[in-house]
Structure formats: structure tokens, C-alpha cells
Amino acid sequence: MDIDFLSKILSIILLDIVLSGDNAVVIALATRKLNPAQRKKAILIGTGGAIGLRIILTVIAVQILAIPFVKIVGGLLLFYIAYDLLRSNGEDSDVKSGGTLLAAVKTIIVADFVMSLDNVLAIAGVADGHTGLAALGLLVSIPIIIFGSQLIIKLMDKFPLLVWIGALLIAYTAGTMVVSDQYGAYLVDWTFPLMSKIIPILFCVLLIAVGLWAKKFQARNIH
């Protein structure tokens, strides 16, 4: 296993952990009214169904990203996802808790499906056309998310830097997607080869700037 392959797997795992804070909250909220035995069943069945859907979506995304211009659009969307992650501190929405096993499972699967765009797009971007790599990264990160969901939430609350690291990794991936698109590559050819390294770094610098501006704007509104 070469260094590049290993670094991509580690990037996918980190992205999935950072972007799954909201999914962990969904699991907790959707099952909180169930008794302990039903809660375990709902988590296993619901998460299993959600993961199956996510793998299918990721495989589709990997194929779609091969179409010209799609990586540029995907990269820009991914940059917005990184900004939104910083703006919201990795927090998300309110979710109804299910009173029955079936209701809880349905809530987990539907909510995860709706919220998995960021995960799917980020992982497909890092995998860069390698379907097996995308699936492997997802499979490795699954047990971490299921069994460590509460720990992940606590760590992100205790160490906000983790949110920034994840967001910067997403921004870097976004920049890489833009320059790896067929037409993004033309831009590199028209300028100079180092542009393929500079643009992802510029995306990170821009994210830091707009992220700090968003924090300052929020603080001003609070006071």
C-alpha cells in the first residue's frame, strides 16, 4: 500500500468523522424514546440501511464526477459545505424521535439520506474516480461513527480545532477537484504546473478568511 493510497484512506476517514457529527445527533435523537434493547436494534438496522444508501450514492457520485465541468461545480459546492461547517460549528437540525423501532429506523435512514450530500461529495472527491477506495474508506469509518458517535460529538465540542481541520481538508479537496476537472486542467496548462498545487491552498486561505469573517459577524450579532 503506497503513501498516496494510505493518505487518501485516512483523509476519507477524517472527513467522514468530522461530517458525521450531525448523523450521530440524528441517531441519538431518533432513538432516545426507545428502551435500551430496541435502541440497539434501531441503531444497527437504521445505520445499516443508511450506510447502504450512502455507499450507492458515493459510487454514483464517483462516476458522475468523471463528466467535464461536474468537478468544478462539485468543488465549489464542496467549498460552500466547508464554509457552512465552520459557520454552524458542525451542528445541525432538529430531528423527531421515534416512539417505535420502525419509526426510529425510518427517521435514521431518511435523515441520513438527506444529510449525506456533504459526506458523499467529499469522499468521492478524495477518491478521485477510485470506486473501491471510496467504498473502503466508508467501510473503515463506519464502526468509528456507530460506536464512537457520542465521543465524536464530545471531542468536537471540546476541541473546536477539529472542525476547522475537517473544514480545511474539505476546502483543499474542493480545490483539488476544480484543477483535476478536464477544463480545470486547461487552466493549469495555460498558466504553470504549480497552479495545480496553488489553487487548493488558495481555497484553504479563502476558507480561513470567510470563516473568521463569519465568526466575527455572528459575535457582533450576539452582542
mmCIF file of C-alpha atoms in Angstrom:
data_model
loop_
_atom_site.group_PDB
_atom_site.id
_atom_site.type_symbol
_atom_site.label_atom_id
_atom_site.label_comp_id
_atom_site.label_asym_id
_atom_site.label_seq_id
_atom_site.Cartn_x
_atom_site.Cartn_y
_atom_site.Cartn_z
ATOM 1 C CA MET A 1 0.000 0.000 0.000
ATOM 2 C CA ASP A 2 1.690 3.255 -1.106
ATOM 3 C CA ILE A 3 1.720 6.502 0.843
ATOM 4 C CA ASP A 4 -0.735 8.262 -1.513
ATOM 5 C CA PHE A 5 -3.302 5.455 -1.188
ATOM 6 C CA LEU A 6 -2.942 5.396 2.608
ATOM 7 C CA SER A 7 -3.235 9.182 2.880
ATOM 8 C CA LYS A 8 -6.454 9.110 0.837
ATOM 9 C CA ILE A 9 -7.979 6.457 3.125
ATOM 10 C CA LEU A 10 -7.003 8.488 6.209
ATOM 11 C CA SER A 11 -8.478 11.637 4.590
ATOM 12 C CA ILE A 12 -11.764 9.825 3.878
ATOM 13 C CA ILE A 13 -11.949 8.547 7.469
ATOM 14 C CA LEU A 14 -11.248 12.023 8.911
ATOM 15 C CA LEU A 15 -13.781 13.676 6.587
ATOM 16 C CA ASP A 16 -16.454 11.120 7.417
ATOM 17 C CA ILE A 17 -15.866 11.534 11.157
ATOM 18 C CA VAL A 18 -15.989 15.348 11.025
ATOM 19 C CA LEU A 19 -19.010 15.421 8.709
ATOM 20 C CA SER A 20 -20.891 12.776 10.677
ATOM 21 C CA GLY A 21 -21.436 14.846 13.804
ATOM 22 C CA ASP A 22 -24.945 15.632 12.540
ATOM 23 C CA ASN A 23 -25.588 11.953 11.739
ATOM 24 C CA ALA A 24 -24.520 10.979 15.250
ATOM 25 C CA VAL A 25 -27.004 13.518 16.623
ATOM 26 C CA VAL A 26 -29.727 12.013 14.397
ATOM 27 C CA ILE A 27 -29.071 8.537 15.838
ATOM 28 C CA ALA A 28 -29.187 9.860 19.399
ATOM 29 C CA LEU A 29 -32.372 11.882 18.886
ATOM 30 C CA ALA A 30 -34.233 9.305 16.798
ATOM 31 C CA THR A 31 -33.751 6.550 19.398
ATOM 32 C CA ARG A 32 -33.966 8.432 22.675
ATOM 33 C CA LYS A 33 -37.590 7.364 23.398
ATOM 34 C CA LEU A 34 -36.889 3.655 22.890
ATOM 35 C CA ASN A 35 -35.937 1.182 25.614
ATOM 36 C CA PRO A 36 -32.241 0.074 25.614
ATOM 37 C CA ALA A 37 -32.871 -3.213 23.724
ATOM 38 C CA GLN A 38 -34.913 -1.532 20.977
ATOM 39 C CA ARG A 39 -32.447 1.351 20.836
ATOM 40 C CA LYS A 40 -29.590 -1.029 19.961
ATOM 41 C CA LYS A 41 -31.705 -2.699 17.251
ATOM 42 C CA ALA A 42 -32.789 0.663 15.801
ATOM 43 C CA ILE A 43 -29.185 1.910 15.681
ATOM 44 C CA LEU A 44 -27.926 -1.252 13.953
ATOM 45 C CA ILE A 45 -30.806 -1.557 11.441
ATOM 46 C CA GLY A 46 -31.127 2.178 10.746
ATOM 47 C CA THR A 47 -27.399 2.776 10.418
ATOM 48 C CA GLY A 48 -27.037 -0.314 8.217
ATOM 49 C CA GLY A 49 -29.725 0.952 5.847
ATOM 50 C CA ALA A 50 -28.278 4.471 5.840
ATOM 51 C CA ILE A 51 -24.770 3.153 5.115
ATOM 52 C CA GLY A 52 -26.056 1.018 2.232
ATOM 53 C CA LEU A 53 -27.703 4.069 0.670
ATOM 54 C CA ARG A 54 -24.584 6.167 1.222
ATOM 55 C CA ILE A 55 -22.308 3.623 -0.471
ATOM 56 C CA ILE A 56 -24.637 3.539 -3.508
ATOM 57 C CA LEU A 57 -24.707 7.359 -3.637
ATOM 58 C CA THR A 58 -20.901 7.519 -3.341
ATOM 59 C CA VAL A 59 -20.403 5.049 -6.205
ATOM 60 C CA ILE A 60 -22.801 7.116 -8.362
ATOM 61 C CA ALA A 61 -21.008 10.353 -7.384
ATOM 62 C CA VAL A 62 -17.603 8.891 -8.290
ATOM 63 C CA GLN A 63 -18.913 8.094 -11.793
ATOM 64 C CA ILE A 64 -20.667 11.462 -12.254
ATOM 65 C CA LEU A 65 -17.523 13.380 -11.262
ATOM 66 C CA ALA A 66 -15.820 11.985 -14.387
ATOM 67 C CA ILE A 67 -18.082 14.224 -16.556
ATOM 68 C CA PRO A 68 -16.410 17.526 -17.636
ATOM 69 C CA PHE A 69 -17.367 20.627 -15.557
ATOM 70 C CA VAL A 70 -19.020 18.477 -12.859
ATOM 71 C CA LYS A 71 -15.861 18.509 -10.710
ATOM 72 C CA ILE A 72 -15.710 22.305 -10.939
ATOM 73 C CA VAL A 73 -19.335 22.621 -9.800
ATOM 74 C CA GLY A 74 -18.780 19.908 -7.171
ATOM 75 C CA GLY A 75 -15.636 21.651 -5.917
ATOM 76 C CA LEU A 76 -17.465 24.954 -5.486
ATOM 77 C CA LEU A 77 -20.341 23.190 -3.715
ATOM 78 C CA LEU A 78 -17.850 21.385 -1.501
ATOM 79 C CA PHE A 79 -16.232 24.723 -0.606
ATOM 80 C CA TYR A 80 -19.649 26.015 0.490
ATOM 81 C CA ILE A 81 -20.109 22.856 2.594
ATOM 82 C CA ALA A 82 -16.749 23.575 4.291
ATOM 83 C CA TYR A 83 -17.840 27.172 4.985
ATOM 84 C CA ASP A 84 -21.225 26.015 6.298
ATOM 85 C CA LEU A 85 -19.483 23.536 8.609
ATOM 86 C CA LEU A 86 -17.471 26.390 10.156
ATOM 87 C CA ARG A 87 -20.444 28.735 10.317
ATOM 88 C CA SER A 88 -22.621 26.203 12.138
ATOM 89 C CA ASN A 89 -19.811 24.681 14.268
ATOM 90 C CA GLY A 90 -20.719 21.245 12.904
ATOM 91 C CA GLU A 91 -24.192 21.422 14.428
ATOM 92 C CA ASP A 92 -27.392 20.559 12.592
ATOM 93 C CA SER A 93 -31.078 20.461 12.691
ATOM 94 C CA ASP A 94 -33.845 19.216 14.853
ATOM 95 C CA VAL A 95 -34.961 15.626 14.337
ATOM 96 C CA LYS A 96 -38.110 13.928 15.576
ATOM 97 C CA SER A 97 -37.513 10.984 17.871
ATOM 98 C CA GLY A 98 -39.355 7.795 17.024
ATOM 99 C CA GLY A 99 -41.650 6.165 19.572
ATOM 100 C CA THR A 100 -41.368 2.741 17.899
ATOM 101 C CA LEU A 101 -38.495 0.710 16.472
ATOM 102 C CA LEU A 102 -39.797 1.130 12.904
ATOM 103 C CA ALA A 103 -40.287 4.891 13.292
ATOM 104 C CA ALA A 104 -36.774 5.335 14.687
ATOM 105 C CA VAL A 105 -35.214 3.262 11.881
ATOM 106 C CA LYS A 106 -37.141 5.268 9.276
ATOM 107 C CA THR A 107 -36.012 8.565 10.836
ATOM 108 C CA ILE A 108 -32.350 7.479 10.877
ATOM 109 C CA ILE A 109 -32.372 6.326 7.238
ATOM 110 C CA VAL A 110 -34.331 9.286 5.818
ATOM 111 C CA ALA A 111 -32.412 11.923 7.794
ATOM 112 C CA ASP A 112 -29.045 10.358 6.931
ATOM 113 C CA PHE A 113 -30.019 10.226 3.242
ATOM 114 C CA VAL A 114 -30.931 13.925 3.251
ATOM 115 C CA MET A 115 -27.800 14.980 5.145
ATOM 116 C CA SER A 116 -25.272 12.732 3.391
ATOM 117 C CA LEU A 117 -24.580 15.013 0.404
ATOM 118 C CA ASP A 118 -21.549 16.559 2.100
ATOM 119 C CA ASN A 119 -20.092 13.152 3.043
ATOM 120 C CA VAL A 120 -20.727 11.644 -0.385
ATOM 121 C CA LEU A 121 -19.287 14.592 -2.321
ATOM 122 C CA ALA A 122 -16.208 14.923 -0.087
ATOM 123 C CA ILE A 123 -15.417 11.207 -0.188
ATOM 124 C CA ALA A 124 -15.959 10.974 -3.964
ATOM 125 C CA GLY A 125 -13.631 13.970 -4.381
ATOM 126 C CA VAL A 126 -10.844 12.402 -2.311
ATOM 127 C CA ALA A 127 -11.278 9.014 -4.040
ATOM 128 C CA ASP A 128 -10.736 10.787 -7.392
ATOM 129 C CA GLY A 129 -12.506 8.205 -9.546
ATOM 130 C CA HIS A 130 -11.484 5.152 -7.499
ATOM 131 C CA THR A 131 -14.770 3.450 -6.528
ATOM 132 C CA GLY A 132 -13.041 0.764 -4.444
ATOM 133 C CA LEU A 133 -11.155 3.399 -2.452
ATOM 134 C CA ALA A 134 -14.371 5.317 -1.738
ATOM 135 C CA ALA A 135 -16.126 2.131 -0.557
ATOM 136 C CA LEU A 136 -13.108 1.060 1.541
ATOM 137 C CA GLY A 137 -12.856 4.458 3.229
ATOM 138 C CA LEU A 138 -16.561 4.355 4.077
ATOM 139 C CA LEU A 139 -16.369 0.801 5.431
ATOM 140 C CA VAL A 140 -13.375 1.632 7.641
ATOM 141 C CA SER A 141 -15.081 4.730 9.071
ATOM 142 C CA ILE A 142 -18.465 3.039 9.727
ATOM 143 C CA PRO A 143 -17.598 1.368 13.064
ATOM 144 C CA ILE A 144 -15.932 4.585 14.228
ATOM 145 C CA ILE A 145 -19.149 6.522 13.575
ATOM 146 C CA ILE A 146 -21.535 3.913 15.047
ATOM 147 C CA PHE A 147 -19.622 3.113 18.215
ATOM 148 C CA GLY A 148 -17.929 6.454 18.701
ATOM 149 C CA SER A 149 -20.725 8.853 17.758
ATOM 150 C CA GLN A 150 -21.131 10.300 21.244
ATOM 151 C CA LEU A 151 -17.359 10.529 21.697
ATOM 152 C CA ILE A 152 -17.059 12.328 18.347
ATOM 153 C CA ILE A 153 -19.627 14.925 19.425
ATOM 154 C CA LYS A 154 -17.832 15.472 22.757
ATOM 155 C CA LEU A 155 -14.428 15.793 21.076
ATOM 156 C CA MET A 156 -15.724 18.302 18.529
ATOM 157 C CA ASP A 157 -17.338 20.316 21.348
ATOM 158 C CA LYS A 158 -14.148 20.180 23.436
ATOM 159 C CA PHE A 159 -11.713 20.749 20.572
ATOM 160 C CA PRO A 160 -13.270 23.156 18.009
ATOM 161 C CA LEU A 161 -9.980 22.925 16.103
ATOM 162 C CA LEU A 162 -11.155 19.518 14.820
ATOM 163 C CA VAL A 163 -13.998 21.261 12.975
ATOM 164 C CA TRP A 164 -11.504 23.683 11.395
ATOM 165 C CA ILE A 165 -9.161 20.841 10.397
ATOM 166 C CA GLY A 166 -12.029 18.962 8.786
ATOM 167 C CA ALA A 167 -13.301 22.087 7.008
ATOM 168 C CA LEU A 168 -9.815 22.896 5.673
ATOM 169 C CA LEU A 169 -9.449 19.335 4.417
ATOM 170 C CA ILE A 170 -12.793 19.715 2.612
ATOM 171 C CA ALA A 171 -11.661 23.064 1.115
ATOM 172 C CA TYR A 172 -8.378 21.518 -0.049
ATOM 173 C CA THR A 173 -10.312 18.636 -1.615
ATOM 174 C CA ALA A 174 -12.592 21.197 -3.319
ATOM 175 C CA GLY A 175 -9.590 22.981 -4.844
ATOM 176 C CA THR A 176 -8.100 19.668 -5.966
ATOM 177 C CA MET A 177 -11.409 18.726 -7.612
ATOM 178 C CA VAL A 178 -11.500 22.009 -9.557
ATOM 179 C CA VAL A 179 -7.979 21.623 -11.003
ATOM 180 C CA SER A 180 -8.466 17.903 -11.724
ATOM 181 C CA ASP A 181 -11.547 18.588 -13.876
ATOM 182 C CA GLN A 182 -10.887 18.350 -17.610
ATOM 183 C CA TYR A 183 -11.420 22.110 -18.042
ATOM 184 C CA GLY A 184 -9.733 22.939 -14.740
ATOM 185 C CA ALA A 185 -6.662 21.152 -16.113
ATOM 186 C CA TYR A 186 -6.721 23.513 -19.122
ATOM 187 C CA LEU A 187 -6.372 26.439 -16.700
ATOM 188 C CA VAL A 188 -3.274 24.797 -15.227
ATOM 189 C CA ASP A 189 -1.852 24.206 -18.713
ATOM 190 C CA TRP A 190 -2.462 27.851 -19.688
ATOM 191 C CA THR A 191 -0.661 29.150 -16.591
ATOM 192 C CA PHE A 192 2.003 26.953 -14.985
ATOM 193 C CA PRO A 193 2.110 23.435 -13.473
ATOM 194 C CA LEU A 194 2.397 24.652 -9.869
ATOM 195 C CA MET A 195 -1.090 26.150 -10.215
ATOM 196 C CA SER A 196 -2.464 22.656 -9.507
ATOM 197 C CA LYS A 197 -0.911 22.932 -6.014
ATOM 198 C CA ILE A 198 -1.573 26.642 -5.501
ATOM 199 C CA ILE A 199 -5.344 26.588 -6.157
ATOM 200 C CA PRO A 200 -6.160 24.043 -3.360
ATOM 201 C CA ILE A 201 -4.046 26.137 -0.952
ATOM 202 C CA LEU A 202 -5.866 29.308 -2.082
ATOM 203 C CA PHE A 203 -9.168 27.564 -1.337
ATOM 204 C CA CYS A 204 -7.915 26.911 2.217
ATOM 205 C CA VAL A 205 -6.756 30.521 2.667
ATOM 206 C CA LEU A 206 -10.112 31.800 1.363
ATOM 207 C CA LEU A 207 -11.971 29.471 3.734
ATOM 208 C CA ILE A 208 -9.982 30.764 6.726
ATOM 209 C CA ALA A 209 -10.787 34.349 5.683
ATOM 210 C CA VAL A 210 -14.542 33.812 5.200
ATOM 211 C CA GLY A 211 -14.692 31.524 8.264
ATOM 212 C CA LEU A 212 -13.151 34.183 10.523
ATOM 213 C CA TRP A 213 -15.432 36.824 8.964
ATOM 214 C CA ALA A 214 -18.489 34.632 9.659
ATOM 215 C CA LYS A 215 -17.410 34.125 13.286
ATOM 216 C CA LYS A 216 -16.860 37.866 13.728
ATOM 217 C CA PHE A 217 -20.243 38.643 12.141
ATOM 218 C CA GLN A 218 -22.009 36.108 14.417
ATOM 219 C CA ALA A 219 -20.286 37.511 17.508
ATOM 220 C CA ARG A 220 -21.334 41.053 16.534
ATOM 221 C CA ASN A 221 -24.967 39.958 16.125
ATOM 222 C CA ILE A 222 -24.953 38.235 19.533
ATOM 223 C CA HIS A 223 -23.732 41.424 21.240
#
